[in-house]
Amino acid sequence: ADEEGINGVTVNLLDEDGNVLESTITADNPDTGEPGYYEFDELTPGTPYVVEFIAPDGNTFSPQDEGDDTTDSDANTTTGQSDAVVLESGENNPTIDAGIYETASLGDYVWLDKNADGQQDADEEGINDVTVNLLVDGAVVASTTTVTNAGEDGFYEFTDLTPGVEYVVEFVAPDGFLASPQDEGDDTTDSDADRTTGLSQTVVLGSNENNPTIDAGFYETASLGDFVFLDNDADGQQDADEEGVNGVTVNLLDEDGNVLESTTTVDNPDTGEPGYYEFDELTPGTPYVVEFVAPDGNEFSPEDEGDDTTDSDANITTGQSDAIVLESGENNPTIDAGIYEEASLGDYVWLDKNADGQQDADEEGINDVTVNLLVDGAVVATTTTVTNGGEDG
């Protein structure tokens, strides 16, 4: 009902030997005004005639004899000729018709989705050498690989396609890559590949249609880690003489604080050094938080004291890092934590009877002496001497 006639198409009337008897061009129907009309009249009954349609450049004939003869196409898809038509006296046969169409195309982009959000962002580039298959009824009818086009990588296209056919595009993920989320937003910039099968939804094209929106985003999983160290001087920096600590629990949290994974520090499989941990196969673009659980009796070192490759990233109260967002294929090995055990000092004030600076056996401690603890000249703690274990001072 929505398909219109085409004017300007050459139509020949042939005899049974293929000789052209008459020729005309389609025009508006003189009765209805609709385009695509032709007619050969004053024909001899009983004589075999063949109608030959000449497809315009770039056009193809529709399938022949598909259904009701009053509405189907009668032109052979190769020759453009109808079957032989024999008329009776006074007969008008208005059913010798031809459908034509221009081939269609689809494409056209496979890109590296750095943040795995299923949208083509401005800083994300195409990926070449990705296999893309075109399927009809589950069978591959064409195959190509992505290439550079107009200076941009990741281009593919299937051309000379038949309108009305149900096509499905299959994207084959490169080794180590996963498909981005499907149909996340605007169809001109989203990813159309199913995350499990790599298949697009069914695509049906119209005559001369180009659909360049059948795209696919892929990404590599990411990882982070990787070190918990004993910070002997509690300065929040990994000094050369400070070693890693095994057996420390490390949790991976989502942005809501839920534990996604848990591990404990061990010897690094590559270097053999203790204190190593890693979380891998992480999704780019997702905020993660690393939570370190300090062993009993330990405290966290100061956070973010200097170079991020050697500092401690654990909050001194919660043991949690700041949120970390990774890109496709990224490994961030700088999420570390320093821990230390608290130290103590003391412990005796005595009456030095002979003022020799030595605690002699007959010299006793003195209670109620005020003792202050200073840092940079400032008092940070104060106490007084008391009896302990039966001894004063």
mmCIF file of C-alpha atoms in Angstrom:
data_model
loop_
_atom_site.group_PDB
_atom_site.id
_atom_site.type_symbol
_atom_site.label_atom_id
_atom_site.label_comp_id
_atom_site.label_asym_id
_atom_site.label_seq_id
_atom_site.Cartn_x
_atom_site.Cartn_y
_atom_site.Cartn_z
ATOM 1 C CA ALA A 1 0.000 0.000 0.000
ATOM 2 C CA ASP A 2 2.907 2.375 0.625
ATOM 3 C CA GLU A 3 4.843 1.441 -2.542
ATOM 4 C CA GLU A 4 4.474 3.787 -5.495
ATOM 5 C CA GLY A 5 4.920 3.391 -9.223
ATOM 6 C CA ILE A 6 8.046 4.584 -11.025
ATOM 7 C CA ASN A 7 7.968 6.727 -14.129
ATOM 8 C CA GLY A 8 10.638 6.729 -16.801
ATOM 9 C CA VAL A 9 11.211 2.949 -16.933
ATOM 10 C CA THR A 10 11.627 1.492 -20.422
ATOM 11 C CA VAL A 11 9.261 -1.395 -21.254
ATOM 12 C CA ASN A 12 9.598 -3.416 -24.489
ATOM 13 C CA LEU A 13 7.089 -5.737 -26.126
ATOM 14 C CA LEU A 14 8.824 -8.772 -27.680
ATOM 15 C CA ASP A 15 7.688 -11.504 -29.976
ATOM 16 C CA GLU A 16 8.409 -15.132 -29.130
ATOM 17 C CA ASP A 17 11.801 -14.854 -30.882
ATOM 18 C CA GLY A 18 12.862 -11.915 -28.705
ATOM 19 C CA ASN A 19 12.450 -9.229 -31.334
ATOM 20 C CA VAL A 20 11.264 -5.826 -30.074
ATOM 21 C CA LEU A 21 7.847 -5.054 -31.520
ATOM 22 C CA GLU A 22 7.123 -1.908 -29.529
ATOM 23 C CA SER A 23 8.724 0.170 -26.801
ATOM 24 C CA THR A 24 7.270 2.586 -24.261
ATOM 25 C CA ILE A 25 8.176 4.368 -21.045
ATOM 26 C CA THR A 26 6.212 4.294 -17.803
ATOM 27 C CA ALA A 27 4.236 7.439 -17.056
ATOM 28 C CA ASP A 28 1.306 8.658 -14.960
ATOM 29 C CA ASN A 29 -1.873 6.626 -15.427
ATOM 30 C CA PRO A 30 -4.229 8.814 -17.528
ATOM 31 C CA ASP A 31 -7.223 7.715 -15.452
ATOM 32 C CA THR A 32 -5.861 7.724 -11.882
ATOM 33 C CA GLY A 33 -2.777 9.911 -12.147
ATOM 34 C CA GLU A 34 -0.636 7.272 -10.423
ATOM 35 C CA PRO A 35 2.939 6.889 -11.710
ATOM 36 C CA GLY A 36 4.460 3.705 -13.163
ATOM 37 C CA TYR A 37 1.813 3.024 -15.829
ATOM 38 C CA TYR A 38 2.418 1.457 -19.243
ATOM 39 C CA GLU A 39 0.206 -0.228 -21.856
ATOM 40 C CA PHE A 40 0.520 -1.997 -25.213
ATOM 41 C CA ASP A 41 -2.744 -2.046 -27.141
ATOM 42 C CA GLU A 42 -4.079 -3.210 -30.543
ATOM 43 C CA LEU A 43 -2.433 -6.616 -29.995
ATOM 44 C CA THR A 44 -3.340 -9.754 -31.951
ATOM 45 C CA PRO A 45 -5.177 -12.458 -29.981
ATOM 46 C CA GLY A 46 -3.506 -15.870 -29.963
ATOM 47 C CA THR A 47 -0.029 -14.442 -30.510
ATOM 48 C CA PRO A 48 2.600 -15.072 -27.801
ATOM 49 C CA TYR A 49 4.000 -11.834 -26.437
ATOM 50 C CA VAL A 50 6.776 -11.243 -23.881
ATOM 51 C CA VAL A 51 7.076 -8.030 -21.896
ATOM 52 C CA GLU A 52 10.651 -6.901 -21.162
ATOM 53 C CA PHE A 53 11.344 -4.399 -18.405
ATOM 54 C CA ILE A 54 14.648 -2.480 -18.386
ATOM 55 C CA ALA A 55 15.754 -1.837 -14.818
ATOM 56 C CA PRO A 56 17.173 1.657 -14.248
ATOM 57 C CA ASP A 57 20.856 1.835 -13.318
ATOM 58 C CA GLY A 58 21.463 0.679 -9.758
ATOM 59 C CA ASN A 59 18.145 -1.164 -9.561
ATOM 60 C CA THR A 60 17.387 -4.873 -9.298
ATOM 61 C CA PHE A 61 14.217 -6.788 -10.121
ATOM 62 C CA SER A 62 12.091 -8.092 -7.280
ATOM 63 C CA PRO A 63 11.484 -11.854 -6.902
ATOM 64 C CA GLN A 64 9.206 -13.183 -9.643
ATOM 65 C CA ASP A 65 5.679 -14.576 -9.150
ATOM 66 C CA GLU A 66 5.573 -14.225 -5.376
ATOM 67 C CA GLY A 67 1.849 -14.596 -4.656
ATOM 68 C CA ASP A 68 -1.289 -13.083 -6.212
ATOM 69 C CA ASP A 69 -0.771 -12.380 -9.920
ATOM 70 C CA THR A 70 -2.633 -9.076 -9.643
ATOM 71 C CA THR A 71 -0.030 -7.688 -7.220
ATOM 72 C CA ASP A 72 3.157 -9.657 -7.829
ATOM 73 C CA SER A 73 6.200 -8.943 -10.000
ATOM 74 C CA ASP A 74 6.312 -10.862 -13.309
ATOM 75 C CA ALA A 75 9.819 -9.883 -14.459
ATOM 76 C CA ASN A 76 12.529 -12.524 -14.389
ATOM 77 C CA THR A 77 15.136 -11.330 -11.869
ATOM 78 C CA THR A 78 17.937 -11.845 -14.403
ATOM 79 C CA THR A 79 16.455 -10.947 -17.811
ATOM 80 C CA GLY A 80 13.652 -8.615 -16.770
ATOM 81 C CA GLN A 81 11.303 -10.535 -19.070
ATOM 82 C CA SER A 82 7.852 -11.885 -18.295
ATOM 83 C CA ASP A 83 6.626 -15.333 -19.253
ATOM 84 C CA ALA A 84 4.895 -15.512 -22.663
ATOM 85 C CA VAL A 85 1.437 -13.951 -22.625
ATOM 86 C CA VAL A 86 -1.296 -15.099 -25.053
ATOM 87 C CA LEU A 87 -4.414 -12.930 -25.161
ATOM 88 C CA GLU A 88 -7.946 -13.677 -26.304
ATOM 89 C CA SER A 89 -10.107 -11.493 -28.499
ATOM 90 C CA GLY A 90 -10.967 -8.254 -26.657
ATOM 91 C CA GLU A 91 -8.969 -9.236 -23.562
ATOM 92 C CA ASN A 92 -7.135 -6.671 -21.428
ATOM 93 C CA ASN A 93 -4.516 -8.139 -19.098
ATOM 94 C CA PRO A 94 -3.370 -5.451 -16.604
ATOM 95 C CA THR A 95 -1.354 -7.887 -14.408
ATOM 96 C CA ILE A 96 2.009 -7.897 -16.205
ATOM 97 C CA ASP A 97 3.904 -5.867 -13.645
ATOM 98 C CA ALA A 98 7.480 -5.490 -12.442
ATOM 99 C CA GLY A 99 8.884 -4.582 -9.053
ATOM 100 C CA ILE A 100 12.299 -2.979 -8.865
ATOM 101 C CA TYR A 101 14.414 -1.911 -5.973
ATOM 102 C CA GLU A 102 17.762 -0.399 -5.193
ATOM 103 C CA THR A 103 20.037 -2.521 -3.026
ATOM 104 C CA ALA A 104 20.604 -1.476 0.566
ATOM 105 C CA SER A 105 23.571 -1.426 2.968
ATOM 106 C CA LEU A 106 24.344 -1.502 6.664
ATOM 107 C CA GLY A 107 27.269 -0.946 9.002
ATOM 108 C CA ASP A 108 29.408 0.441 10.303
ATOM 109 C CA TYR A 109 31.551 0.709 13.467
ATOM 110 C CA VAL A 110 33.381 -1.350 16.114
ATOM 111 C CA TRP A 111 35.092 0.639 18.876
ATOM 112 C CA LEU A 112 37.137 0.269 22.066
ATOM 113 C CA ASP A 113 34.707 1.156 24.842
ATOM 114 C CA LYS A 114 37.177 2.388 27.456
ATOM 115 C CA ASN A 115 34.586 2.821 30.197
ATOM 116 C CA ALA A 116 32.347 -0.098 29.143
ATOM 117 C CA ASP A 117 29.218 2.059 29.145
ATOM 118 C CA GLY A 118 27.972 0.964 25.728
ATOM 119 C CA GLN A 119 28.231 4.475 24.256
ATOM 120 C CA GLN A 120 30.720 5.857 21.731
ATOM 121 C CA ASP A 121 32.468 8.626 23.663
ATOM 122 C CA ALA A 122 34.532 11.314 21.971
ATOM 123 C CA ASP A 123 37.879 9.916 23.158
ATOM 124 C CA GLU A 124 37.131 6.297 22.179
ATOM 125 C CA GLU A 125 38.602 4.937 18.944
ATOM 126 C CA GLY A 126 37.675 2.182 16.524
ATOM 127 C CA ILE A 127 39.237 -1.290 16.463
ATOM 128 C CA ASN A 128 40.512 -2.814 13.221
ATOM 129 C CA ASP A 129 40.652 -6.502 12.245
ATOM 130 C CA VAL A 130 37.453 -7.465 14.081
ATOM 131 C CA THR A 131 35.473 -10.141 12.225
ATOM 132 C CA VAL A 132 31.887 -9.180 11.384
ATOM 133 C CA ASN A 133 29.461 -11.681 9.834
ATOM 134 C CA LEU A 134 26.118 -11.094 8.112
ATOM 135 C CA LEU A 135 23.508 -13.782 8.819
ATOM 136 C CA VAL A 136 20.207 -14.751 7.241
ATOM 137 C CA ASP A 137 18.187 -17.456 9.026
ATOM 138 C CA GLY A 138 21.247 -18.180 11.192
ATOM 139 C CA ALA A 139 23.551 -18.850 8.223
ATOM 140 C CA VAL A 140 26.514 -16.626 7.345
ATOM 141 C CA VAL A 141 25.922 -15.022 3.932
ATOM 142 C CA ALA A 142 28.799 -12.535 4.044
ATOM 143 C CA SER A 143 31.833 -11.842 6.197
ATOM 144 C CA THR A 144 34.229 -8.920 6.549
ATOM 145 C CA THR A 145 36.720 -7.366 8.965
ATOM 146 C CA THR A 146 36.873 -3.832 10.310
ATOM 147 C CA VAL A 147 39.310 -1.482 8.558
ATOM 148 C CA THR A 148 40.382 2.153 8.466
ATOM 149 C CA ASN A 149 37.980 4.411 6.562
ATOM 150 C CA ALA A 150 38.350 8.172 6.115
ATOM 151 C CA GLY A 151 41.164 8.068 8.650
ATOM 152 C CA GLU A 152 39.166 6.288 11.358
ATOM 153 C CA ASP A 153 39.614 2.690 12.463
ATOM 154 C CA GLY A 154 36.814 0.215 13.121
ATOM 155 C CA PHE A 155 34.780 0.606 9.903
ATOM 156 C CA TYR A 156 32.803 -2.192 8.228
ATOM 157 C CA GLU A 157 29.974 -2.293 5.688
ATOM 158 C CA PHE A 158 27.783 -4.819 3.916
ATOM 159 C CA THR A 159 26.454 -3.559 0.565
ATOM 160 C CA ASP A 160 24.206 -4.847 -2.237
ATOM 161 C CA LEU A 161 21.678 -6.117 0.304
ATOM 162 C CA THR A 162 18.101 -7.031 -0.546
ATOM 163 C CA PRO A 163 15.362 -4.881 1.006
ATOM 164 C CA GLY A 164 12.825 -6.754 3.106
ATOM 165 C CA VAL A 165 15.235 -9.534 4.095
ATOM 166 C CA GLU A 166 15.750 -10.157 7.813
ATOM 167 C CA TYR A 167 19.467 -9.705 8.436
ATOM 168 C CA VAL A 168 21.395 -10.203 11.668
ATOM 169 C CA VAL A 169 24.935 -8.898 12.217
ATOM 170 C CA GLU A 170 27.352 -11.030 14.234
ATOM 171 C CA PHE A 171 30.361 -9.383 15.865
ATOM 172 C CA VAL A 172 33.182 -11.760 16.858
ATOM 173 C CA ALA A 173 34.896 -10.478 20.012
ATOM 174 C CA PRO A 174 38.691 -10.270 19.729
ATOM 175 C CA ASP A 175 40.600 -12.512 22.131
ATOM 176 C CA GLY A 176 40.506 -11.126 25.653
ATOM 177 C CA PHE A 177 37.673 -8.684 24.926
ATOM 178 C CA LEU A 178 34.074 -8.569 26.155
ATOM 179 C CA ALA A 179 31.051 -6.953 24.512
ATOM 180 C CA SER A 180 29.772 -3.685 25.978
ATOM 181 C CA PRO A 181 26.226 -3.359 27.349
ATOM 182 C CA GLN A 182 23.651 -3.545 24.542
ATOM 183 C CA ASP A 183 21.274 -0.733 23.501
ATOM 184 C CA GLU A 184 22.351 1.780 26.137
ATOM 185 C CA GLY A 185 20.896 5.014 24.831
ATOM 186 C CA ASP A 186 20.960 6.677 21.407
ATOM 187 C CA ASP A 187 20.965 4.075 18.619
ATOM 188 C CA THR A 188 23.434 6.089 16.543
ATOM 189 C CA THR A 189 26.094 5.789 19.244
ATOM 190 C CA ASP A 190 25.231 2.673 21.237
ATOM 191 C CA SER A 191 26.409 -0.931 21.017
ATOM 192 C CA ASP A 192 24.034 -3.364 19.299
ATOM 193 C CA ALA A 193 25.858 -6.645 19.972
ATOM 194 C CA ASP A 194 24.348 -9.070 22.463
ATOM 195 C CA ARG A 195 26.899 -9.477 25.284
ATOM 196 C CA THR A 196 26.727 -13.269 25.126
ATOM 197 C CA THR A 197 26.207 -14.098 21.448
ATOM 198 C CA GLY A 198 27.616 -11.018 19.720
ATOM 199 C CA LEU A 199 24.460 -10.860 17.590
ATOM 200 C CA SER A 200 22.519 -7.720 16.729
ATOM 201 C CA GLN A 201 18.770 -7.600 16.623
ATOM 202 C CA THR A 202 17.096 -8.311 13.277
ATOM 203 C CA VAL A 203 17.630 -5.571 10.690
ATOM 204 C CA VAL A 204 15.179 -5.118 7.775
ATOM 205 C CA LEU A 205 16.158 -2.533 5.175
ATOM 206 C CA GLY A 206 14.143 -0.590 2.620
ATOM 207 C CA SER A 207 15.041 0.078 -0.991
ATOM 208 C CA ASN A 208 18.212 2.178 -1.228
ATOM 209 C CA GLU A 209 18.408 2.407 2.571
ATOM 210 C CA ASN A 210 21.757 2.670 4.339
ATOM 211 C CA ASN A 211 21.676 1.853 8.036
ATOM 212 C CA PRO A 212 25.030 2.872 9.595
ATOM 213 C CA THR A 213 23.930 2.349 13.210
ATOM 214 C CA ILE A 214 24.678 -1.366 13.690
ATOM 215 C CA ASP A 215 27.728 -0.928 15.909
ATOM 216 C CA ALA A 216 29.561 -2.845 18.615
ATOM 217 C CA GLY A 217 31.671 -1.766 21.561
ATOM 218 C CA PHE A 218 34.275 -4.064 23.118
ATOM 219 C CA TYR A 219 36.496 -3.700 26.157
ATOM 220 C CA GLU A 220 39.187 -5.566 28.038
ATOM 221 C CA THR A 221 38.742 -6.248 31.729
ATOM 222 C CA ALA A 222 40.912 -4.276 34.145
ATOM 223 C CA SER A 223 42.816 -5.022 37.368
ATOM 224 C CA LEU A 224 44.172 -3.287 40.456
ATOM 225 C CA GLY A 225 46.450 -3.982 43.405
ATOM 226 C CA ASP A 226 48.869 -4.595 44.870
ATOM 227 C CA PHE A 227 50.881 -4.120 48.126
ATOM 228 C CA VAL A 228 50.523 -4.020 51.919
ATOM 229 C CA PHE A 229 53.750 -3.081 53.711
ATOM 230 C CA LEU A 230 55.056 -2.763 57.259
ATOM 231 C CA ASP A 231 55.720 0.949 57.621
ATOM 232 C CA ASN A 232 58.485 0.905 60.257
ATOM 233 C CA ASP A 233 58.669 4.686 60.495
ATOM 234 C CA ALA A 234 54.922 5.258 59.988
ATOM 235 C CA ASP A 235 55.565 7.921 57.351
ATOM 236 C CA GLY A 236 53.100 6.541 54.784
ATOM 237 C CA GLN A 237 55.850 5.791 52.257
ATOM 238 C CA GLN A 238 57.311 2.455 51.143
ATOM 239 C CA ASP A 239 60.969 2.793 52.093
ATOM 240 C CA ALA A 240 63.611 0.488 50.628
ATOM 241 C CA ASP A 241 64.015 -1.482 53.868
ATOM 242 C CA GLU A 242 60.283 -1.940 54.500
ATOM 243 C CA GLU A 243 58.814 -5.313 53.548
ATOM 244 C CA GLY A 244 55.355 -6.501 52.616
ATOM 245 C CA VAL A 245 53.037 -8.237 55.061
ATOM 246 C CA ASN A 246 51.280 -11.507 54.188
ATOM 247 C CA GLY A 247 47.934 -12.624 55.565
ATOM 248 C CA VAL A 248 46.241 -9.213 55.479
ATOM 249 C CA THR A 249 42.594 -9.292 54.369
ATOM 250 C CA VAL A 250 41.746 -7.006 51.444
ATOM 251 C CA ASN A 251 38.174 -6.463 50.241
ATOM 252 C CA LEU A 252 36.906 -5.025 46.965
ATOM 253 C CA LEU A 253 33.794 -2.890 47.484
ATOM 254 C CA ASP A 254 31.268 -1.341 45.112
ATOM 255 C CA GLU A 255 30.341 2.321 45.457
ATOM 256 C CA ASP A 256 27.621 1.398 47.961
ATOM 257 C CA GLY A 257 30.095 -0.361 50.249
ATOM 258 C CA ASN A 258 29.063 -3.914 49.370
ATOM 259 C CA VAL A 259 31.858 -6.494 49.320
ATOM 260 C CA LEU A 260 32.328 -7.840 45.785
ATOM 261 C CA GLU A 261 35.462 -9.913 46.377
ATOM 262 C CA SER A 262 37.874 -10.684 49.176
ATOM 263 C CA THR A 263 41.487 -11.869 49.221
ATOM 264 C CA THR A 264 44.533 -11.977 51.506
ATOM 265 C CA THR A 265 48.040 -10.764 50.819
ATOM 266 C CA VAL A 266 50.585 -13.393 49.710
ATOM 267 C CA ASP A 267 54.003 -13.616 48.068
ATOM 268 C CA ASN A 268 54.071 -11.913 44.670
ATOM 269 C CA PRO A 269 54.039 -14.725 42.060
ATOM 270 C CA ASP A 270 56.539 -12.832 39.892
ATOM 271 C CA THR A 271 58.996 -11.416 42.443
ATOM 272 C CA GLY A 272 58.416 -13.586 45.511
ATOM 273 C CA GLU A 273 58.017 -10.498 47.697
ATOM 274 C CA PRO A 274 55.374 -10.683 50.460
ATOM 275 C CA GLY A 275 52.376 -8.354 50.794
ATOM 276 C CA TYR A 276 50.950 -8.846 47.301
ATOM 277 C CA TYR A 277 47.251 -8.820 46.337
ATOM 278 C CA GLU A 278 45.301 -8.301 43.092
ATOM 279 C CA PHE A 279 41.714 -8.033 41.889
ATOM 280 C CA ASP A 280 41.360 -8.776 38.180
ATOM 281 C CA GLU A 281 38.622 -9.151 35.532
ATOM 282 C CA LEU A 282 37.139 -5.847 36.663
ATOM 283 C CA THR A 283 34.714 -3.803 34.572
ATOM 284 C CA PRO A 284 36.059 -0.502 33.212
ATOM 285 C CA GLY A 285 34.100 2.600 34.109
ATOM 286 C CA THR A 286 32.808 1.094 37.366
ATOM 287 C CA PRO A 287 33.788 2.809 40.667
ATOM 288 C CA TYR A 288 35.590 0.403 43.015
ATOM 289 C CA VAL A 289 36.865 0.925 46.581
ATOM 290 C CA VAL A 290 39.606 -1.199 48.163
ATOM 291 C CA GLU A 291 39.208 -1.928 51.864
ATOM 292 C CA PHE A 292 42.227 -3.082 53.883
ATOM 293 C CA VAL A 293 41.573 -4.818 57.210
ATOM 294 C CA ALA A 294 44.392 -4.029 59.632
ATOM 295 C CA PRO A 295 45.628 -7.026 61.656
ATOM 296 C CA ASP A 296 45.009 -6.863 65.405
ATOM 297 C CA GLY A 297 47.325 -4.400 67.097
ATOM 298 C CA ASN A 298 48.140 -2.565 63.856
ATOM 299 C CA GLU A 299 47.273 0.921 62.661
ATOM 300 C CA PHE A 300 47.181 2.395 59.163
ATOM 301 C CA SER A 301 49.938 4.746 58.035
ATOM 302 C CA PRO A 302 49.140 8.328 56.994
ATOM 303 C CA GLU A 303 47.215 8.442 53.706
ATOM 304 C CA ASP A 304 48.492 9.912 50.413
ATOM 305 C CA GLU A 305 51.849 11.098 51.715
ATOM 306 C CA GLY A 306 53.717 11.721 48.476
ATOM 307 C CA ASP A 307 54.229 9.673 45.324
ATOM 308 C CA ASP A 308 51.176 7.545 44.586
ATOM 309 C CA THR A 309 53.320 4.600 43.474
ATOM 310 C CA THR A 310 54.852 4.308 46.943
ATOM 311 C CA ASP A 311 52.383 5.874 49.358
ATOM 312 C CA SER A 312 49.635 4.376 51.506
ATOM 313 C CA ASP A 313 46.103 4.795 50.131
ATOM 314 C CA ALA A 314 44.110 3.452 53.094
ATOM 315 C CA ASN A 315 42.094 5.903 55.144
ATOM 316 C CA ILE A 316 43.566 5.773 58.652
ATOM 317 C CA THR A 317 40.106 5.290 60.194
ATOM 318 C CA THR A 318 38.190 3.095 57.715
ATOM 319 C CA GLY A 319 41.055 1.394 55.905
ATOM 320 C CA GLN A 320 39.347 2.250 52.603
ATOM 321 C CA SER A 321 40.866 3.798 49.507
ATOM 322 C CA ASP A 322 39.264 6.525 47.453
ATOM 323 C CA ALA A 323 37.013 5.323 44.604
ATOM 324 C CA ILE A 324 38.963 3.963 41.626
ATOM 325 C CA VAL A 325 37.615 3.986 38.050
ATOM 326 C CA LEU A 326 39.611 1.926 35.551
ATOM 327 C CA GLU A 327 39.760 2.028 31.756
ATOM 328 C CA SER A 328 39.661 -0.901 29.344
ATOM 329 C CA GLY A 329 42.732 -3.096 29.807
ATOM 330 C CA GLU A 330 44.141 -0.921 32.586
ATOM 331 C CA ASN A 331 46.150 -2.342 35.500
ATOM 332 C CA ASN A 332 46.502 -0.012 38.480
ATOM 333 C CA PRO A 333 49.107 -1.458 40.887
ATOM 334 C CA THR A 334 49.291 1.633 43.116
ATOM 335 C CA ILE A 335 46.468 0.935 45.588
ATOM 336 C CA ASP A 336 48.653 0.138 48.600
ATOM 337 C CA ALA A 337 48.443 0.274 52.379
ATOM 338 C CA GLY A 338 51.060 0.816 55.042
ATOM 339 C CA ILE A 339 50.479 -0.594 58.514
ATOM 340 C CA TYR A 340 52.447 -0.406 61.737
ATOM 341 C CA GLU A 341 52.222 -1.590 65.337
ATOM 342 C CA GLU A 342 52.168 1.096 67.999
ATOM 343 C CA ALA A 343 55.319 1.450 70.117
ATOM 344 C CA SER A 344 55.742 2.439 73.764
ATOM 345 C CA LEU A 345 58.336 4.010 76.028
ATOM 346 C CA GLY A 346 58.822 4.491 79.773
ATOM 347 C CA ASP A 347 59.102 3.617 82.566
ATOM 348 C CA TYR A 348 60.856 4.728 85.829
ATOM 349 C CA VAL A 349 61.633 7.784 87.955
ATOM 350 C CA TRP A 350 63.755 7.136 91.087
ATOM 351 C CA LEU A 351 65.429 8.843 93.969
ATOM 352 C CA ASP A 352 69.119 8.754 93.059
ATOM 353 C CA LYS A 353 70.554 8.888 96.595
ATOM 354 C CA ASN A 354 74.148 9.175 95.466
ATOM 355 C CA ALA A 355 73.400 11.198 92.291
ATOM 356 C CA ASP A 356 75.457 8.831 90.119
ATOM 357 C CA GLY A 357 72.785 8.413 87.391
ATOM 358 C CA GLN A 358 72.473 4.696 88.056
ATOM 359 C CA GLN A 359 69.582 2.829 89.650
ATOM 360 C CA ASP A 360 71.192 1.235 92.671
ATOM 361 C CA ALA A 361 69.553 -1.646 94.543
ATOM 362 C CA ASP A 362 68.667 0.478 97.547
ATOM 363 C CA GLU A 363 67.186 3.357 95.526
ATOM 364 C CA GLU A 364 63.406 3.537 95.236
ATOM 365 C CA GLY A 365 61.013 5.060 92.758
ATOM 366 C CA ILE A 366 59.189 8.358 93.230
ATOM 367 C CA ASN A 367 55.444 8.641 92.652
ATOM 368 C CA ASP A 368 53.436 11.689 91.496
ATOM 369 C CA VAL A 369 56.167 12.984 89.232
ATOM 370 C CA THR A 370 54.715 14.616 86.102
ATOM 371 C CA VAL A 371 56.084 13.229 82.828
ATOM 372 C CA ASN A 372 55.250 14.898 79.466
ATOM 373 C CA LEU A 373 55.646 13.506 75.933
ATOM 374 C CA LEU A 374 56.662 16.081 73.331
ATOM 375 C CA VAL A 375 56.680 16.170 69.516
ATOM 376 C CA ASP A 376 58.417 19.120 67.880
ATOM 377 C CA GLY A 377 58.478 20.844 71.252
ATOM 378 C CA ALA A 378 54.761 20.493 71.857
ATOM 379 C CA VAL A 379 53.224 18.350 74.596
ATOM 380 C CA VAL A 380 51.170 15.558 73.034
ATOM 381 C CA ALA A 381 50.622 13.445 76.190
ATOM 382 C CA THR A 382 51.143 13.720 79.949
ATOM 383 C CA THR A 383 51.126 11.315 82.925
ATOM 384 C CA THR A 384 52.388 10.958 86.470
ATOM 385 C CA THR A 385 54.460 8.228 88.023
ATOM 386 C CA VAL A 386 52.594 5.588 90.006
ATOM 387 C CA THR A 387 53.200 2.338 91.796
ATOM 388 C CA ASN A 388 53.481 -0.624 89.396
ATOM 389 C CA GLY A 389 54.199 -4.178 90.362
ATOM 390 C CA GLY A 390 54.687 -3.078 93.989
ATOM 391 C CA GLU A 391 57.309 -0.500 93.064
ATOM 392 C CA ASP A 392 56.907 3.252 93.058
ATOM 393 C CA GLY A 393 58.040 5.459 90.161
#
